[in-house]
Amino acid sequence: MKRRALVVDDEAPARQELVELLAETGRIEVVASCANAFEALRALQREKPELLFLDIQMPVLDGFALLQLIDESLLPQVIFVTAYDSYALKAFEENACDYLLKPVTAERLNQALDRLDHRTGHPLALQTALCPLRQLPCSSTNRIRLVDVRQVEYVVCEPGGIYVVTASDRAFCDLSLKIIEQRTALLRCHRQYLINLDQVDEIQLQGQGLARIRTRSGQLVPVSRRYLRQLRSHISQL
């Protein structure tokens, strides 16, 4: 059975060449080919591949940064593909399956796949999956930006996706609410909301164990009964 793989490289010729080499092996089905980390995040969530062929040097977010944004449950096996051998040590510290130097040859690619067949265990080291995030990748029409977590007032999960809200605007984020909660200091206050305690102006108690938060910019965020006690405990420790 073929392994399902995702190819990520910001250089289109290199990306296409690797896709063709993988097809020639007869061992890999490339389910998506991505030009940057943001496309890769969406493809990982959509396709859930078993294997990730990942370039390291890419604009905005490099390959190592991308790994920090992937939900642990979606982490595939990783083979780094790069033109620079100086990254080899760090790649293996990340518990990568292999490290391919460009230009990739068919022989070397098959060697990497052979090694993969004999590999067992968790695809990536746990410390990589739990690395704290200082910025959240957000996208809007024709642009991608990194939002400083300290500027975030709250994060909300809506039918259309995850939105990061600051005092001045809101932006769509490709990360899951779970990943943001695990890898930032934002605290769960509701099934659909995370709050930045440093941006809380007051908690308004509403009775029956319910409440809402007013942020420093005046925005209102609901607090469910389930999380109110935990929230008050954290605030009392500030």
PDB file of N, CA, C and O in Angstrom, residues 3-34:
ATOM      1  N   ARG A   3       2.174   4.997   0.724  1.00  0.00           N
ATOM      2  CA  ARG A   3       2.066   5.981   1.797  1.00  0.00           C
ATOM      3  C   ARG A   3       1.547   7.299   1.226  1.00  0.00           C
ATOM      4  O   ARG A   3       1.954   7.712   0.137  1.00  0.00           O
ATOM      5  N   ARG A   4       0.676   7.949   1.968  1.00  0.00           N
ATOM      6  CA  ARG A   4       0.135   9.246   1.552  1.00  0.00           C
ATOM      7  C   ARG A   4       1.068  10.336   2.060  1.00  0.00           C
ATOM      8  O   ARG A   4       1.398  10.389   3.243  1.00  0.00           O
ATOM      9  N   ALA A   5       1.503  11.219   1.167  1.00  0.00           N
ATOM     10  CA  ALA A   5       2.527  12.195   1.531  1.00  0.00           C
ATOM     11  C   ALA A   5       2.156  13.613   1.097  1.00  0.00           C
ATOM     12  O   ALA A   5       1.403  13.817   0.136  1.00  0.00           O
ATOM     13  N   LEU A   6       2.729  14.572   1.833  1.00  0.00           N
ATOM     14  CA  LEU A   6       2.586  15.988   1.532  1.00  0.00           C
ATOM     15  C   LEU A   6       3.972  16.536   1.230  1.00  0.00           C
ATOM     16  O   LEU A   6       4.935  16.245   1.943  1.00  0.00           O
ATOM     17  N   VAL A   7       4.090  17.323   0.161  1.00  0.00           N
ATOM     18  CA  VAL A   7       5.356  17.944  -0.221  1.00  0.00           C
ATOM     19  C   VAL A   7       5.249  19.450   0.009  1.00  0.00           C
ATOM     20  O   VAL A   7       4.300  20.093  -0.461  1.00  0.00           O
ATOM     21  N   VAL A   8       6.215  20.008   0.749  1.00  0.00           N
ATOM     22  CA  VAL A   8       6.200  21.442   1.056  1.00  0.00           C
ATOM     23  C   VAL A   8       7.544  22.055   0.666  1.00  0.00           C
ATOM     24  O   VAL A   8       8.586  21.688   1.217  1.00  0.00           O
ATOM     25  N   ASP A   9       7.521  22.987  -0.286  1.00  0.00           N
ATOM     26  CA  ASP A   9       8.742  23.662  -0.749  1.00  0.00           C
ATOM     27  C   ASP A   9       8.316  24.958  -1.430  1.00  0.00           C
ATOM     28  O   ASP A   9       7.400  24.944  -2.261  1.00  0.00           O
ATOM     29  N   ASP A  10       8.976  26.059  -1.093  1.00  0.00           N
ATOM     30  CA  ASP A  10       8.568  27.343  -1.678  1.00  0.00           C
ATOM     31  C   ASP A  10       9.065  27.516  -3.115  1.00  0.00           C
ATOM     32  O   ASP A  10       8.621  28.427  -3.816  1.00  0.00           O
ATOM     33  N   GLU A  11       9.967  26.650  -3.587  1.00  0.00           N
ATOM     34  CA  GLU A  11      10.467  26.732  -4.951  1.00  0.00           C
ATOM     35  C   GLU A  11       9.701  25.743  -5.828  1.00  0.00           C
ATOM     36  O   GLU A  11       9.816  24.526  -5.662  1.00  0.00           O
ATOM     37  N   ALA A  12       8.934  26.281  -6.776  1.00  0.00           N
ATOM     38  CA  ALA A  12       8.068  25.439  -7.608  1.00  0.00           C
ATOM     39  C   ALA A  12       8.825  24.366  -8.387  1.00  0.00           C
ATOM     40  O   ALA A  12       8.384  23.204  -8.431  1.00  0.00           O
ATOM     41  N   PRO A  13       9.974  24.662  -9.028  1.00  0.00           N
ATOM     42  CA  PRO A  13      10.683  23.606  -9.775  1.00  0.00           C
ATOM     43  C   PRO A  13      11.133  22.462  -8.874  1.00  0.00           C
ATOM     44  O   PRO A  13      10.996  21.283  -9.245  1.00  0.00           O
ATOM     45  N   ALA A  14      11.672  22.804  -7.696  1.00  0.00           N
ATOM     46  CA  ALA A  14      12.121  21.757  -6.759  1.00  0.00           C
ATOM     47  C   ALA A  14      10.940  20.935  -6.261  1.00  0.00           C
ATOM     48  O   ALA A  14      11.040  19.713  -6.094  1.00  0.00           O
ATOM     49  N   ARG A  15       9.824  21.609  -6.023  1.00  0.00           N
ATOM     50  CA  ARG A  15       8.621  20.921  -5.537  1.00  0.00           C
ATOM     51  C   ARG A  15       8.117  19.929  -6.589  1.00  0.00           C
ATOM     52  O   ARG A  15       7.821  18.781  -6.284  1.00  0.00           O
ATOM     53  N   GLN A  16       8.054  20.383  -7.835  1.00  0.00           N
ATOM     54  CA  GLN A  16       7.556  19.524  -8.905  1.00  0.00           C
ATOM     55  C   GLN A  16       8.506  18.364  -9.168  1.00  0.00           C
ATOM     56  O   GLN A  16       8.075  17.224  -9.398  1.00  0.00           O
ATOM     57  N   GLU A  17       9.810  18.621  -9.109  1.00  0.00           N
ATOM     58  CA  GLU A  17      10.790  17.556  -9.324  1.00  0.00           C
ATOM     59  C   GLU A  17      10.651  16.461  -8.279  1.00  0.00           C
ATOM     60  O   GLU A  17      10.699  15.267  -8.599  1.00  0.00           O
ATOM     61  N   LEU A  18      10.450  16.855  -7.021  1.00  0.00           N
ATOM     62  CA  LEU A  18      10.296  15.861  -5.962  1.00  0.00           C
ATOM     63  C   LEU A  18       9.006  15.079  -6.129  1.00  0.00           C
ATOM     64  O   LEU A  18       8.982  13.858  -5.929  1.00  0.00           O
ATOM     65  N   VAL A  19       7.934  15.750  -6.511  1.00  0.00           N
ATOM     66  CA  VAL A  19       6.664  15.060  -6.746  1.00  0.00           C
ATOM     67  C   VAL A  19       6.834  13.996  -7.832  1.00  0.00           C
ATOM     68  O   VAL A  19       6.334  12.867  -7.712  1.00  0.00           O
ATOM     69  N   GLU A  20       7.558  14.328  -8.893  1.00  0.00           N
ATOM     70  CA  GLU A  20       7.779  13.376  -9.986  1.00  0.00           C
ATOM     71  C   GLU A  20       8.641  12.202  -9.534  1.00  0.00           C
ATOM     72  O   GLU A  20       8.384  11.045  -9.893  1.00  0.00           O
ATOM     73  N   LEU A  21       9.685  12.490  -8.749  1.00  0.00           N
ATOM     74  CA  LEU A  21      10.536  11.421  -8.227  1.00  0.00           C
ATOM     75  C   LEU A  21       9.746  10.463  -7.335  1.00  0.00           C
ATOM     76  O   LEU A  21       9.929   9.244  -7.390  1.00  0.00           O
ATOM     77  N   LEU A  22       8.884  11.029  -6.510  1.00  0.00           N
ATOM     78  CA  LEU A  22       8.066  10.205  -5.617  1.00  0.00           C
ATOM     79  C   LEU A  22       7.110   9.321  -6.414  1.00  0.00           C
ATOM     80  O   LEU A  22       6.893   8.157  -6.068  1.00  0.00           O
ATOM     81  N   ALA A  23       6.557   9.879  -7.484  1.00  0.00           N
ATOM     82  CA  ALA A  23       5.654   9.089  -8.327  1.00  0.00           C
ATOM     83  C   ALA A  23       6.394   7.920  -8.968  1.00  0.00           C
ATOM     84  O   ALA A  23       5.853   6.808  -9.089  1.00  0.00           O
ATOM     85  N   GLU A  24       7.641   8.155  -9.363  1.00  0.00           N
ATOM     86  CA  GLU A  24       8.436   7.112 -10.016  1.00  0.00           C
ATOM     87  C   GLU A  24       8.769   5.957  -9.078  1.00  0.00           C
ATOM     88  O   GLU A  24       9.001   4.836  -9.530  1.00  0.00           O
ATOM     89  N   THR A  25       8.803   6.204  -7.768  1.00  0.00           N
ATOM     90  CA  THR A  25       9.111   5.126  -6.829  1.00  0.00           C
ATOM     91  C   THR A  25       7.995   4.100  -6.764  1.00  0.00           C
ATOM     92  O   THR A  25       8.220   2.937  -6.409  1.00  0.00           O
ATOM     93  N   GLY A  26       6.764   4.514  -7.064  1.00  0.00           N
ATOM     94  CA  GLY A  26       5.619   3.624  -6.953  1.00  0.00           C
ATOM     95  C   GLY A  26       5.226   3.317  -5.523  1.00  0.00           C
ATOM     96  O   GLY A  26       4.368   2.469  -5.276  1.00  0.00           O
ATOM     97  N   ARG A  27       5.831   4.048  -4.575  1.00  0.00           N
ATOM     98  CA  ARG A  27       5.617   3.753  -3.145  1.00  0.00           C
ATOM     99  C   ARG A  27       4.870   4.878  -2.426  1.00  0.00           C
ATOM    100  O   ARG A  27       4.480   4.718  -1.269  1.00  0.00           O
ATOM    101  N   ILE A  28       4.715   6.013  -3.090  1.00  0.00           N
ATOM    102  CA  ILE A  28       4.162   7.206  -2.444  1.00  0.00           C
ATOM    103  C   ILE A  28       3.031   7.791  -3.284  1.00  0.00           C
ATOM    104  O   ILE A  28       3.138   7.912  -4.508  1.00  0.00           O
ATOM    105  N   GLU A  29       1.958   8.188  -2.608  1.00  0.00           N
ATOM    106  CA  GLU A  29       0.886   8.961  -3.226  1.00  0.00           C
ATOM    107  C   GLU A  29       0.955  10.382  -2.666  1.00  0.00           C
ATOM    108  O   GLU A  29       0.733  10.593  -1.465  1.00  0.00           O
ATOM    109  N   VAL A  30       1.292  11.349  -3.500  1.00  0.00           N
ATOM    110  CA  VAL A  30       1.363  12.741  -3.062  1.00  0.00           C
ATOM    111  C   VAL A  30      -0.054  13.316  -3.050  1.00  0.00           C
ATOM    112  O   VAL A  30      -0.672  13.490  -4.106  1.00  0.00           O
ATOM    113  N   VAL A  31      -0.573  13.602  -1.862  1.00  0.00           N
ATOM    114  CA  VAL A  31      -1.961  14.068  -1.742  1.00  0.00           C
ATOM    115  C   VAL A  31      -2.068  15.585  -1.856  1.00  0.00           C
ATOM    116  O   VAL A  31      -3.151  16.119  -2.094  1.00  0.00           O
ATOM    117  N   ALA A  32      -0.936  16.297  -1.684  1.00  0.00           N
ATOM    118  CA  ALA A  32      -0.944  17.744  -1.841  1.00  0.00           C
ATOM    119  C   ALA A  32       0.489  18.244  -1.969  1.00  0.00           C
ATOM    120  O   ALA A  32       1.419  17.652  -1.429  1.00  0.00           O
ATOM    121  N   SER A  33       0.640  19.354  -2.697  1.00  0.00           N
ATOM    122  CA  SER A  33       1.937  19.998  -2.889  1.00  0.00           C
ATOM    123  C   SER A  33       1.775  21.458  -2.517  1.00  0.00           C
ATOM    124  O   SER A  33       0.937  22.155  -3.086  1.00  0.00           O
ATOM    125  N   CYS A  34       2.567  21.929  -1.557  1.00  0.00           N
ATOM    126  CA  CYS A  34       2.341  23.255  -0.971  1.00  0.00           C
ATOM    127  C   CYS A  34       3.571  24.148  -1.103  1.00  0.00           C
ATOM    128  O   CYS A  34       4.711  23.688  -1.000  1.00  0.00           O
TER     129      CYS A  34
END
